[in-house]
Amino acid sequence: MLHRSVYFVGGLVALLLIAVSLVATIELAAAHSRASTLVARNAGEEVLATAQADIAASQLTIAQALKANQSATVQEATAQAVLPKALAQQQRGLSDLSQYKQLARHWSSSNALAELDDDMVRLQAVTNSPSSTTGNPDGLLFTASKLEQMSVINQEVQVDFGEVNASEQSWSTSFLAHNRAATNSGLTWVLVTAGLALLVAVTANGLLARAARRRDVELAARDRDLERVATANEFEARLQRALELSNTEDLVFGVVDQALEEAVPELSVEMLLADSSRAHFQQLVTTGGEPTHRCAVESPAECPAAQRGEVLTFESSLALDACPYLKQQTDPCSAVCVPVSVSGVTVGVVHAAGGHREAPGLDRRSALELVARRASDRIGMMRAFSRSEIQASTDALTGLPNRRSLEDDVRRLSIAGIPYVLAFADLDHFKTVNDVHGHGAGDQALRVFSRVLRDGLRPGDLLGRYGGEEFVVVLPNCDAAEAVQVLDRTRLDLALVLAEAGSPVFTVSFGVAPSQLGERFEDMVSAADAALLEAKAMGRDQIVVAAQIRDAIPPPAQAQAPAPLATG
């Protein structure tokens, strides 16, 4: 836009300069023409004066000749002797007058000049008319008559010269006045045009300067915006990298704390997230030095920002439409509340408090939203990943680790060199439970046994559903005798739980194998499975240890439980 304005103004100034040049050129040409006319006029005046002088001298000579002819004492020869001189002067006057007429064509066309020209033609005709002074007794009288005629015409010529001079004088006065007026007019036009060009140039330069200043302001604002965007992008990139390096929620909260300290150091900020019940807020991040500005809200259901799912800005805690919990502040303040959403559900809020009627600006609000959004994205991803890991490693029906997860855990025990005892469990007559009471009862039986088994083990013990109604229990740092006692207690607890709940009755058989009997987990499972088959063959609801160490283990107590539904 600016460069087009520059081109337009430059073109306009150029046109005005061309107009000034044209006006000045025209005026200079007119002045030159007037000057040429004046030069020709002065030359014409000199020629006219010479012609008039020559005619006057010729008239004087003729008058002297006429006087000589009238004198009785003067001889005719004397009178005739001066005539050639008079005629020569007259001829020069005629020649000068002819030259004057050529010059006067450029400025004069007066009647006086025409009359003078006519009288000069008459004088020339009289002068050139034939005359004779020999063989005619009246010749002298004829000559005198001719001289008188020439004298009369010369007098008329002098009168004409006077009129011509008067006309020339009048023309000179008028021409000089016109010349002055034309010169002043030309100068005025030049000055007006030049002034207009100067005015346009100054105005255009002013407009261009204003446009340039506005453009500079816009460019400066754009540069500031670009710098602000670049700073925000750089901060966002560093924040993203820091969050990606954080593999626990505690580390994420530490990054959020540091990011808030860097982005909004002048504000008092806290991050509140709901606990697992989503009934209470937990203060997980706090920055700033104004503990009195902490938000008093206790749950997501009470927080306006969390309920509305949008950023709320409050200029003053004393305002009529301020947040009710912000009004509880001891000192007046302003605040911005940014909701925190995880997987599309608002679970918290970032609360930032500032001075009274000094609510954080757009940059600060953008930084708060950025930190809240990135933190919520990271926490949501971590929780989703954790859920997917749990789902991938957990049996959906019982909540116990599945076979693959259990194998990974046992492999880590083997790598660490920790001895353990492996027990392979199988529910007795489980097919009968399904057939008689339905698959719902069978699923319930699996869940009841899983809960009893989990409750009877130590925190460090491992267990998992191996498939169908089969379970594997791994007891680290435990010998076979201790394992038999733990499993026997589980049998007794299961019988009691089933009796109290009135659920379909079933029992469980165990095969036990210590880790010394095999180096690989598969070998341990095979040994325990062989012992389990032996327990099934011996009547079920029993614990059988692998044959190599069976004799060293005292027999377990018999469970006092209702009889199973069927045998086999």
Coordinates of C-alpha atoms in Angstrom, one line a residue:
M1 CA 0.0 0.0 0.0
L2 CA 2.8 2.4 0.9
H3 CA 4.8 1.8 -2.2
R4 CA 1.7 2.5 -4.3
S5 CA 1.2 5.8 -2.5
V6 CA 4.9 6.7 -3.1
Y7 CA 4.5 6.0 -6.8
F8 CA 1.3 8.0 -7.0
V9 CA 2.8 11.0 -5.2
G10 CA 6.0 10.8 -7.2
G11 CA 4.0 10.8 -10.4
L12 CA 1.8 13.7 -9.3
V13 CA 4.9 15.8 -8.3
A14 CA 6.5 14.9 -11.6
L15 CA 3.4 16.1 -13.5
L16 CA 3.4 19.3 -11.6
L17 CA 7.0 19.9 -12.3
I18 CA 6.3 19.3 -16.0
A19 CA 3.5 21.8 -15.8
V20 CA 5.8 24.3 -14.2
S21 CA 8.4 23.7 -16.9
L22 CA 5.8 24.1 -19.6
V23 CA 4.4 27.3 -18.1
A24 CA 7.9 28.7 -17.7
T25 CA 8.8 27.6 -21.3
I26 CA 5.7 29.3 -22.7
E27 CA 6.4 32.5 -20.7
L28 CA 10.0 32.5 -21.8
A29 CA 9.0 32.1 -25.4
A30 CA 6.5 34.9 -25.1
A31 CA 9.1 37.1 -23.4
H32 CA 11.6 36.3 -26.1
S33 CA 9.1 37.2 -28.8
R34 CA 8.3 40.5 -27.0
A35 CA 12.0 41.2 -26.6
S36 CA 12.6 40.5 -30.4
T37 CA 9.7 42.9 -31.1
L38 CA 11.3 45.5 -29.0
V39 CA 14.7 45.1 -30.6
A40 CA 13.0 45.3 -34.1
R41 CA 11.0 48.4 -32.8
N42 CA 14.2 50.1 -31.7
A43 CA 15.9 49.4 -35.0
G44 CA 12.7 50.6 -36.8
E45 CA 12.8 53.8 -34.8
E46 CA 16.4 54.5 -35.9
V47 CA 15.5 53.7 -39.6
L48 CA 12.4 55.9 -39.4
A49 CA 14.4 58.8 -37.8
T50 CA 17.0 58.4 -40.6
A51 CA 14.4 58.4 -43.3
Q52 CA 12.7 61.5 -41.7
A53 CA 16.1 63.3 -41.5
D54 CA 16.8 62.5 -45.2
I55 CA 13.4 63.6 -46.3
A56 CA 13.7 66.8 -44.2
A57 CA 17.2 67.5 -45.7
S58 CA 15.7 66.9 -49.2
Q59 CA 12.9 69.3 -48.4
L60 CA 15.4 72.0 -47.2
T61 CA 17.5 71.6 -50.3
I62 CA 14.4 71.9 -52.6
A63 CA 13.3 74.9 -50.7
Q64 CA 16.7 76.5 -51.2
A65 CA 16.5 75.7 -54.9
L66 CA 13.0 77.1 -55.2
K67 CA 14.2 80.3 -53.5
A68 CA 17.1 80.5 -55.8
N69 CA 14.8 80.2 -58.8
Q70 CA 12.7 83.1 -57.5
S71 CA 15.7 85.3 -57.0
A72 CA 16.6 87.5 -59.9
T73 CA 20.2 87.6 -58.9
V74 CA 20.7 83.8 -58.8
Q75 CA 21.5 82.0 -62.0
E76 CA 19.4 79.1 -63.1
A77 CA 22.5 76.9 -63.2
T78 CA 23.1 77.5 -59.5
A79 CA 19.5 76.5 -58.7
Q80 CA 19.7 73.4 -60.9
A81 CA 23.0 72.4 -59.3
V82 CA 21.5 71.7 -55.9
L83 CA 18.7 69.6 -57.2
P84 CA 20.7 66.3 -57.6
K85 CA 21.7 66.5 -54.0
A86 CA 18.1 66.9 -52.9
L87 CA 17.0 64.1 -55.1
A88 CA 19.7 61.8 -53.6
Q89 CA 18.6 62.7 -50.1
Q90 CA 15.1 62.0 -51.1
Q91 CA 16.1 58.7 -52.5
R92 CA 17.9 57.7 -49.4
G93 CA 14.8 58.7 -47.3
L94 CA 12.6 56.6 -49.6
S95 CA 15.0 53.6 -49.2
D96 CA 15.0 54.0 -45.4
L97 CA 11.3 54.3 -45.3
S98 CA 11.0 51.1 -47.3
Q99 CA 13.3 49.3 -44.8
Y100 CA 11.1 50.7 -42.0
K101 CA 8.0 49.4 -43.6
Q102 CA 9.6 45.9 -43.7
L103 CA 10.3 46.2 -39.9
A104 CA 7.0 47.8 -39.0
R105 CA 5.0 44.9 -40.4
H106 CA 5.8 43.0 -37.1
W107 CA 4.2 45.6 -34.9
S108 CA 2.4 48.4 -36.7
S109 CA -0.4 48.7 -39.2
S110 CA -1.5 52.3 -38.6
N111 CA -3.2 54.6 -41.1
A112 CA -0.5 57.2 -40.7
L113 CA 2.1 54.8 -42.1
A114 CA -0.2 54.1 -45.1
E115 CA -0.7 57.8 -45.7
L116 CA 3.0 58.4 -45.4
D117 CA 3.6 55.6 -47.9
D118 CA 1.0 57.2 -50.3
D119 CA 2.7 60.6 -50.0
M120 CA 6.1 59.1 -50.6
V121 CA 4.7 57.4 -53.7
R122 CA 3.4 60.8 -54.9
L123 CA 6.7 62.5 -54.1
Q124 CA 8.5 59.7 -56.0
A125 CA 6.2 60.2 -59.0
V126 CA 6.7 64.0 -59.1
T127 CA 10.5 63.5 -58.7
N128 CA 10.5 61.0 -61.6
S129 CA 8.2 63.0 -63.9
P130 CA 9.9 64.3 -67.1
S131 CA 10.9 68.0 -67.2
S132 CA 13.0 70.0 -69.8
T133 CA 14.7 73.3 -69.5
T134 CA 15.9 73.5 -73.1
G135 CA 13.9 74.5 -76.2
N136 CA 11.1 75.8 -74.1
P137 CA 10.9 79.5 -73.1
D138 CA 8.8 78.4 -70.0
G139 CA 11.2 75.7 -68.8
L140 CA 12.3 77.6 -65.7
L141 CA 8.8 78.2 -64.6
F142 CA 8.0 74.5 -65.0
T143 CA 11.0 73.7 -62.8
A144 CA 9.8 76.1 -60.2
S145 CA 6.4 74.6 -60.3
K146 CA 7.8 71.2 -59.9
L147 CA 9.9 72.3 -57.0
E148 CA 6.9 73.9 -55.4
Q149 CA 4.9 70.7 -55.9
M150 CA 7.7 68.7 -54.3
S151 CA 8.0 71.1 -51.4
V152 CA 4.3 70.8 -50.7
I153 CA 4.4 67.0 -50.8
N154 CA 7.5 67.1 -48.6
Q155 CA 5.5 69.2 -46.1
E156 CA 2.7 66.6 -46.2
V157 CA 5.3 63.9 -45.7
Q158 CA 6.7 65.7 -42.7
V159 CA 3.2 65.8 -41.3
D160 CA 2.8 62.1 -42.0
F161 CA 6.1 61.4 -40.2
G162 CA 4.8 63.3 -37.2
E163 CA 1.6 61.2 -37.2
V164 CA 3.7 58.0 -37.6
N165 CA 5.9 59.1 -34.7
A166 CA 2.9 59.8 -32.6
S167 CA 1.4 56.4 -33.5
E168 CA 4.7 54.7 -32.8
Q169 CA 4.9 56.5 -29.5
S170 CA 1.4 55.4 -28.6
W171 CA 2.2 51.8 -29.6
S172 CA 5.3 51.8 -27.6
T173 CA 3.5 53.0 -24.5
S174 CA 0.8 50.4 -25.0
F175 CA 3.3 47.6 -25.8
L176 CA 5.4 48.4 -22.8
A177 CA 2.3 48.3 -20.6
H178 CA 1.2 45.1 -22.2
N179 CA 4.7 43.7 -21.9
R180 CA 4.8 44.5 -18.2
A181 CA 1.4 43.0 -17.7
A182 CA 2.3 39.9 -19.7
T183 CA 5.5 39.5 -17.8
N184 CA 3.7 39.9 -14.4
S185 CA 1.1 37.5 -15.5
G186 CA 3.7 35.0 -16.7
L187 CA 5.6 35.4 -13.5
T188 CA 2.4 35.0 -11.5
W189 CA 1.5 31.8 -13.4
V190 CA 5.0 30.4 -12.8
L191 CA 4.9 31.3 -9.1
V192 CA 1.3 29.9 -8.7
T193 CA 2.2 26.7 -10.5
A194 CA 5.5 26.4 -8.6
G195 CA 3.7 27.1 -5.3
L196 CA 1.0 24.6 -6.1
A197 CA 3.7 22.0 -6.9
L198 CA 5.5 22.9 -3.7
L199 CA 2.2 22.7 -1.7
V200 CA 1.3 19.3 -3.3
A201 CA 4.9 18.1 -2.7
V202 CA 4.9 19.2 0.9
T203 CA 1.4 17.8 1.5
A204 CA 2.2 14.5 -0.3
N205 CA 5.5 14.3 1.7
G206 CA 3.5 14.9 4.9
L207 CA 1.0 12.2 4.0
L208 CA 3.8 9.8 3.0
A209 CA 5.6 10.6 6.2
R210 CA 2.4 9.9 8.2
A211 CA 1.8 6.8 6.2
A212 CA 5.4 5.8 6.8
R213 CA 5.1 6.4 10.5
R214 CA 1.9 4.4 10.6
R215 CA 3.6 1.7 8.7
D216 CA 6.6 1.8 11.0
V217 CA 4.2 1.5 14.0
E218 CA 2.4 -1.4 12.3
L219 CA 5.7 -3.1 11.5
A220 CA 6.9 -2.5 15.1
A221 CA 3.7 -4.0 16.4
R222 CA 4.0 -6.9 14.1
D223 CA 7.6 -7.4 15.1
R224 CA 6.5 -7.4 18.7
D225 CA 3.8 -9.9 17.9
L226 CA 6.2 -12.1 16.0
E227 CA 8.7 -11.9 18.9
R228 CA 5.9 -12.7 21.4
V229 CA 4.8 -15.6 19.2
A230 CA 8.3 -16.8 18.8
T231 CA 8.9 -16.6 22.6
A232 CA 5.6 -18.4 23.3
N233 CA 6.5 -21.1 20.7
E234 CA 10.0 -21.5 22.3
F235 CA 8.5 -21.7 25.8
E236 CA 5.9 -24.2 24.6
A237 CA 8.6 -26.4 22.9
R238 CA 10.7 -26.4 26.1
L239 CA 7.6 -27.2 28.2
Q240 CA 6.6 -30.0 25.9
R241 CA 10.1 -31.5 26.0
A242 CA 10.1 -31.3 29.8
L243 CA 6.7 -33.0 30.0
E244 CA 7.8 -35.7 27.7
L245 CA 10.8 -36.4 29.9
S246 CA 8.4 -36.8 32.9
N247 CA 7.2 -40.3 33.3
T248 CA 5.2 -39.9 36.6
E249 CA 2.6 -37.4 37.6
D250 CA 4.8 -36.1 40.4
L251 CA 7.4 -35.1 37.8
V252 CA 4.8 -33.5 35.7
F253 CA 3.7 -31.4 38.6
G254 CA 7.3 -30.4 39.2
V255 CA 7.6 -29.2 35.6
V256 CA 4.3 -27.3 35.9
D257 CA 5.6 -25.6 39.0
Q258 CA 8.8 -24.5 37.3
A259 CA 6.9 -23.4 34.1
L260 CA 4.5 -21.2 36.1
E261 CA 7.4 -19.6 38.0
E262 CA 9.0 -18.8 34.6
A263 CA 5.9 -17.7 32.7
V264 CA 4.0 -15.7 35.4
P265 CA 6.5 -15.0 38.2
E266 CA 4.4 -12.0 39.4
L267 CA 1.3 -14.0 40.0
S268 CA 0.2 -16.3 42.9
V269 CA -0.7 -19.5 41.1
E270 CA -2.0 -22.9 42.3
M271 CA -3.1 -26.1 40.5
L272 CA -6.0 -27.9 42.0
L273 CA -6.8 -31.5 40.8
A274 CA -9.6 -33.8 41.9
D275 CA -8.7 -36.9 43.8
S276 CA -9.7 -40.4 42.7
S277 CA -13.2 -39.9 44.0
R278 CA -13.5 -36.6 42.2
A279 CA -15.2 -35.2 45.3
H280 CA -12.3 -33.1 46.6
F281 CA -9.6 -30.9 45.2
Q282 CA -5.9 -31.5 46.0
Q283 CA -3.4 -28.6 45.8
L284 CA -0.6 -30.1 43.8
V285 CA 1.3 -27.0 42.6
T286 CA 1.7 -23.6 44.3
T287 CA 3.8 -20.7 43.1
G288 CA 4.1 -17.0 44.2
G289 CA 4.4 -15.5 47.6
E290 CA 0.8 -14.6 48.4
P291 CA -0.7 -17.6 50.4
T292 CA -3.7 -15.4 51.4
H293 CA -4.8 -15.5 47.7
R294 CA -5.3 -19.3 47.6
C295 CA -8.6 -20.4 46.3
A296 CA -11.0 -21.7 48.9
V297 CA -13.0 -24.0 46.6
E298 CA -13.0 -27.7 47.7
S299 CA -14.3 -29.7 44.9
P300 CA -14.8 -29.6 41.1
A301 CA -18.5 -29.5 41.5
E302 CA -18.2 -26.1 43.4
C303 CA -15.7 -24.4 41.0
P304 CA -17.4 -22.2 38.4
A305 CA -14.5 -22.5 36.0
A306 CA -14.5 -26.3 36.3
Q307 CA -18.3 -26.5 35.9
R308 CA -18.4 -24.2 32.9
G309 CA -15.3 -25.6 31.3
E310 CA -14.0 -22.1 30.2
V311 CA -11.5 -19.6 31.3
L312 CA -12.9 -17.0 33.7
T313 CA -11.3 -13.6 34.4
F314 CA -12.2 -11.5 37.4
E315 CA -10.9 -7.9 37.6
S316 CA -11.8 -7.5 41.2
S317 CA -12.8 -9.8 44.0
L318 CA -15.2 -6.9 45.2
A319 CA -17.1 -6.9 41.9
L320 CA -20.8 -8.0 41.9
D321 CA -20.2 -10.8 39.5
A322 CA -16.9 -12.1 41.0
C323 CA -16.5 -15.7 41.9
P324 CA -18.0 -16.4 45.3
Y325 CA -14.8 -18.1 46.5
L326 CA -12.8 -15.1 45.3
K327 CA -14.9 -12.8 47.4
Q328 CA -13.7 -14.7 50.5
Q329 CA -10.2 -13.3 50.0
T330 CA -9.0 -11.2 52.8
D331 CA -7.4 -8.6 50.5
P332 CA -9.0 -7.4 47.3
C333 CA -7.4 -9.0 44.2
S334 CA -8.0 -10.1 40.6
A335 CA -7.9 -13.6 39.3
V336 CA -7.9 -15.9 36.3
C337 CA -9.2 -19.5 36.5
V338 CA -8.2 -21.9 33.8
P339 CA -10.0 -25.3 33.8
V340 CA -7.9 -28.5 33.5
S341 CA -9.4 -31.3 31.5
V342 CA -8.2 -34.9 31.3
S343 CA -9.6 -37.0 28.5
G344 CA -12.4 -34.5 28.0
V345 CA -13.4 -34.4 31.6
T346 CA -12.7 -31.3 33.7
V347 CA -10.8 -32.5 36.8
G348 CA -9.1 -29.4 38.1
V349 CA -8.4 -25.7 37.7
V350 CA -5.3 -23.5 37.6
H351 CA -6.0 -20.4 39.8
A352 CA -3.9 -17.3 39.3
A353 CA -4.3 -14.3 41.5
G354 CA -2.9 -10.8 41.0
G355 CA -3.3 -7.2 42.2
H356 CA -6.6 -5.6 42.7
R357 CA -8.0 -4.5 39.3
E358 CA -4.8 -5.8 37.7
A359 CA -6.0 -9.0 36.1
P360 CA -3.4 -10.8 34.0
G361 CA -3.2 -9.6 30.4
L362 CA -3.6 -11.6 27.3
D363 CA 0.0 -12.9 27.3
R364 CA -0.2 -14.1 30.8
R365 CA -3.6 -15.8 30.3
S366 CA -2.2 -17.5 27.2
A367 CA 0.7 -18.8 29.2
L368 CA -1.6 -20.1 31.9
E369 CA -3.8 -21.8 29.4
L370 CA -0.8 -23.3 27.6
V371 CA 0.7 -24.7 30.8
A372 CA -2.8 -26.1 31.9
R373 CA -3.4 -27.6 28.5
R374 CA 0.0 -29.2 28.1
A375 CA -0.1 -30.5 31.6
S376 CA -3.6 -31.9 31.3
D377 CA -2.6 -33.5 27.9
R378 CA 0.4 -35.2 29.5
I379 CA -1.5 -36.3 32.6
G380 CA -4.3 -37.7 30.4
M381 CA -1.9 -39.5 28.2
M382 CA -0.1 -41.0 31.2
R383 CA -3.3 -42.1 32.8
A384 CA -4.6 -43.5 29.5
F385 CA -1.3 -45.3 29.0
S386 CA -1.5 -46.6 32.5
R387 CA -5.0 -47.8 32.0
S388 CA -4.0 -49.5 28.7
E389 CA -1.1 -51.2 30.4
I390 CA -3.3 -52.4 33.2
Q391 CA -5.9 -53.6 30.7
A392 CA -3.2 -55.4 28.7
S393 CA -1.7 -57.0 31.8
T394 CA -4.8 -57.7 33.9
D395 CA -7.5 -60.2 33.5
A396 CA -10.8 -58.3 33.0
L397 CA -12.9 -60.7 35.0
T398 CA -10.9 -61.2 38.2
G399 CA -8.7 -58.1 38.1
L400 CA -5.6 -60.3 38.6
P401 CA -2.5 -60.1 36.4
N402 CA -2.9 -62.2 33.3
R403 CA -0.5 -64.9 32.2
R404 CA 1.9 -62.7 30.2
S405 CA 2.2 -60.1 33.0
L406 CA 2.8 -62.9 35.6
E407 CA 5.5 -64.4 33.4
D408 CA 7.2 -61.0 33.2
D409 CA 7.1 -60.5 36.9
V410 CA 8.5 -64.0 37.6
R411 CA 11.2 -63.5 35.0
R412 CA 12.4 -60.4 37.0
L413 CA 12.6 -62.6 40.1
S414 CA 14.7 -65.1 38.3
I415 CA 17.0 -62.4 36.9
A416 CA 17.4 -61.0 40.5
G417 CA 18.2 -64.5 41.8
I418 CA 15.3 -64.5 44.3
P419 CA 14.1 -68.0 45.2
Y420 CA 10.4 -68.7 45.2
V421 CA 7.8 -71.3 45.4
L422 CA 5.2 -71.7 42.6
A423 CA 1.7 -73.1 43.2
F424 CA -0.6 -74.1 40.4
A425 CA -4.3 -73.9 41.5
D426 CA -7.4 -75.3 39.7
L427 CA -11.0 -75.0 40.9
D428 CA -12.6 -78.3 41.5
H429 CA -15.8 -79.2 39.6
F430 CA -15.9 -75.8 38.0
K431 CA -17.7 -77.2 34.9
T432 CA -20.5 -78.5 37.2
V433 CA -20.9 -75.0 38.7
N434 CA -21.3 -73.6 35.2
D435 CA -23.7 -76.3 34.1
V436 CA -25.9 -76.3 37.2
H437 CA -25.9 -72.6 38.1
G438 CA -25.0 -70.9 34.8
H439 CA -22.0 -69.1 33.6
G440 CA -22.8 -66.1 35.7
A441 CA -22.3 -68.2 38.8
G442 CA -19.1 -69.5 37.3
D443 CA -17.8 -66.0 36.8
Q444 CA -18.8 -65.1 40.3
A445 CA -16.9 -68.2 41.6
L446 CA -13.7 -67.0 39.8
R447 CA -14.0 -63.5 41.3
V448 CA -14.6 -64.9 44.8
F449 CA -11.6 -67.2 44.6
S450 CA -9.5 -64.4 43.2
R451 CA -10.4 -62.1 46.1
V452 CA -9.8 -64.8 48.8
L453 CA -6.5 -65.7 47.2
R454 CA -5.4 -62.0 47.0
D455 CA -6.4 -61.3 50.6
G456 CA -4.4 -64.3 51.9
L457 CA -1.1 -63.4 50.3
R458 CA 1.7 -61.0 51.3
P459 CA 2.1 -57.6 49.4
G460 CA 5.1 -58.9 47.6
D461 CA 3.6 -62.2 46.5
L462 CA 2.6 -62.7 42.9
L463 CA -0.5 -64.3 41.5
G464 CA -2.4 -64.4 38.3
R465 CA -5.1 -66.1 36.3
Y466 CA -3.3 -68.6 34.0
G467 CA -6.3 -69.5 32.0
G468 CA -9.9 -70.7 32.5
E469 CA -10.2 -71.8 36.2
E470 CA -6.4 -72.1 36.6
F471 CA -4.4 -69.8 38.7
V472 CA -0.7 -69.5 39.5
V473 CA 0.7 -68.2 42.8
V474 CA 4.4 -67.2 43.2
L475 CA 5.7 -66.8 46.8
P476 CA 9.2 -65.2 46.8
N477 CA 11.7 -66.0 49.6
C478 CA 9.5 -68.8 50.8
D479 CA 10.1 -72.6 51.2
A480 CA 7.7 -75.3 50.3
A481 CA 6.4 -75.9 53.9
E482 CA 5.6 -72.2 54.3
A483 CA 3.9 -72.2 50.9
V484 CA 1.7 -75.2 51.9
Q485 CA 0.6 -73.4 55.1
V486 CA -0.4 -70.3 53.1
L487 CA -2.3 -72.3 50.5
D488 CA -4.0 -74.4 53.2
R489 CA -5.2 -71.2 54.9
T490 CA -6.6 -70.1 51.6
R491 CA -8.6 -73.3 51.2
L492 CA -10.1 -72.8 54.7
D493 CA -10.9 -69.1 54.0
L494 CA -12.6 -70.0 50.7
A495 CA -14.8 -72.5 52.5
L496 CA -15.8 -69.9 55.1
V497 CA -16.6 -67.2 52.5
L498 CA -18.7 -69.6 50.4
A499 CA -20.6 -70.7 53.5
E500 CA -21.3 -67.1 54.6
A501 CA -22.3 -65.9 51.2
G502 CA -24.6 -68.9 50.4
S503 CA -22.9 -69.2 47.0
P504 CA -22.5 -72.4 45.1
V505 CA -19.9 -74.5 46.8
F506 CA -16.6 -75.4 45.1
T507 CA -13.1 -76.4 46.3
V508 CA -9.6 -75.8 45.0
S509 CA -6.6 -78.1 44.4
F510 CA -3.0 -76.9 44.5
G511 CA 0.2 -78.3 43.0
V512 CA 3.4 -76.8 44.6
A513 CA 6.9 -76.7 43.1
P514 CA 10.0 -74.9 44.6
S515 CA 12.2 -73.0 42.3
Q516 CA 15.2 -75.3 43.0
L517 CA 13.6 -77.9 40.9
G518 CA 13.8 -76.0 37.6
E519 CA 15.7 -73.1 36.1
R520 CA 13.0 -71.9 33.8
F521 CA 9.5 -70.7 34.6
E522 CA 8.0 -73.2 32.2
D523 CA 9.7 -76.0 34.0
M524 CA 8.3 -74.7 37.3
V525 CA 4.8 -74.6 35.9
S526 CA 5.2 -78.1 34.5
A527 CA 6.3 -79.5 37.9
A528 CA 3.5 -77.7 39.7
D529 CA 1.0 -78.9 37.1
A530 CA 2.1 -82.5 37.6
A531 CA 1.6 -82.1 41.3
L532 CA -1.8 -80.6 40.7
L533 CA -2.8 -83.6 38.6
E534 CA -1.8 -85.9 41.4
A535 CA -3.9 -83.8 43.8
K536 CA -6.9 -84.2 41.4
A537 CA -6.3 -88.0 41.3
M538 CA -6.2 -88.1 45.1
G539 CA -9.7 -86.7 45.4
R540 CA -9.3 -83.0 44.9
D541 CA -9.4 -80.2 47.5
Q542 CA -5.8 -81.0 48.4
I543 CA -2.3 -79.6 48.2
V544 CA 0.4 -81.8 46.6
V545 CA 4.1 -80.9 46.5
A546 CA 6.3 -82.1 43.7
A547 CA 7.6 -85.6 44.4
Q548 CA 11.2 -84.7 45.1
I549 CA 10.5 -83.0 48.5
R550 CA 7.1 -84.4 49.4
D551 CA 8.3 -86.6 52.2
A552 CA 9.9 -83.6 54.0
I553 CA 6.6 -81.6 54.3
P554 CA 4.0 -82.3 57.0
P555 CA 0.5 -83.0 55.7
P556 CA -1.9 -80.0 55.7
A557 CA -5.0 -79.8 57.8
Q558 CA -8.3 -80.8 56.2
A559 CA -10.7 -77.9 55.5
Q560 CA -14.0 -78.0 57.3
A561 CA -16.2 -77.2 54.3
P562 CA -19.4 -78.4 52.8
A563 CA -19.1 -81.3 50.4
P564 CA -18.6 -80.4 46.8
L565 CA -21.4 -80.6 44.3
A566 CA -20.0 -83.6 42.5
T567 CA -16.9 -85.8 42.2
G568 CA -14.8 -86.6 39.3

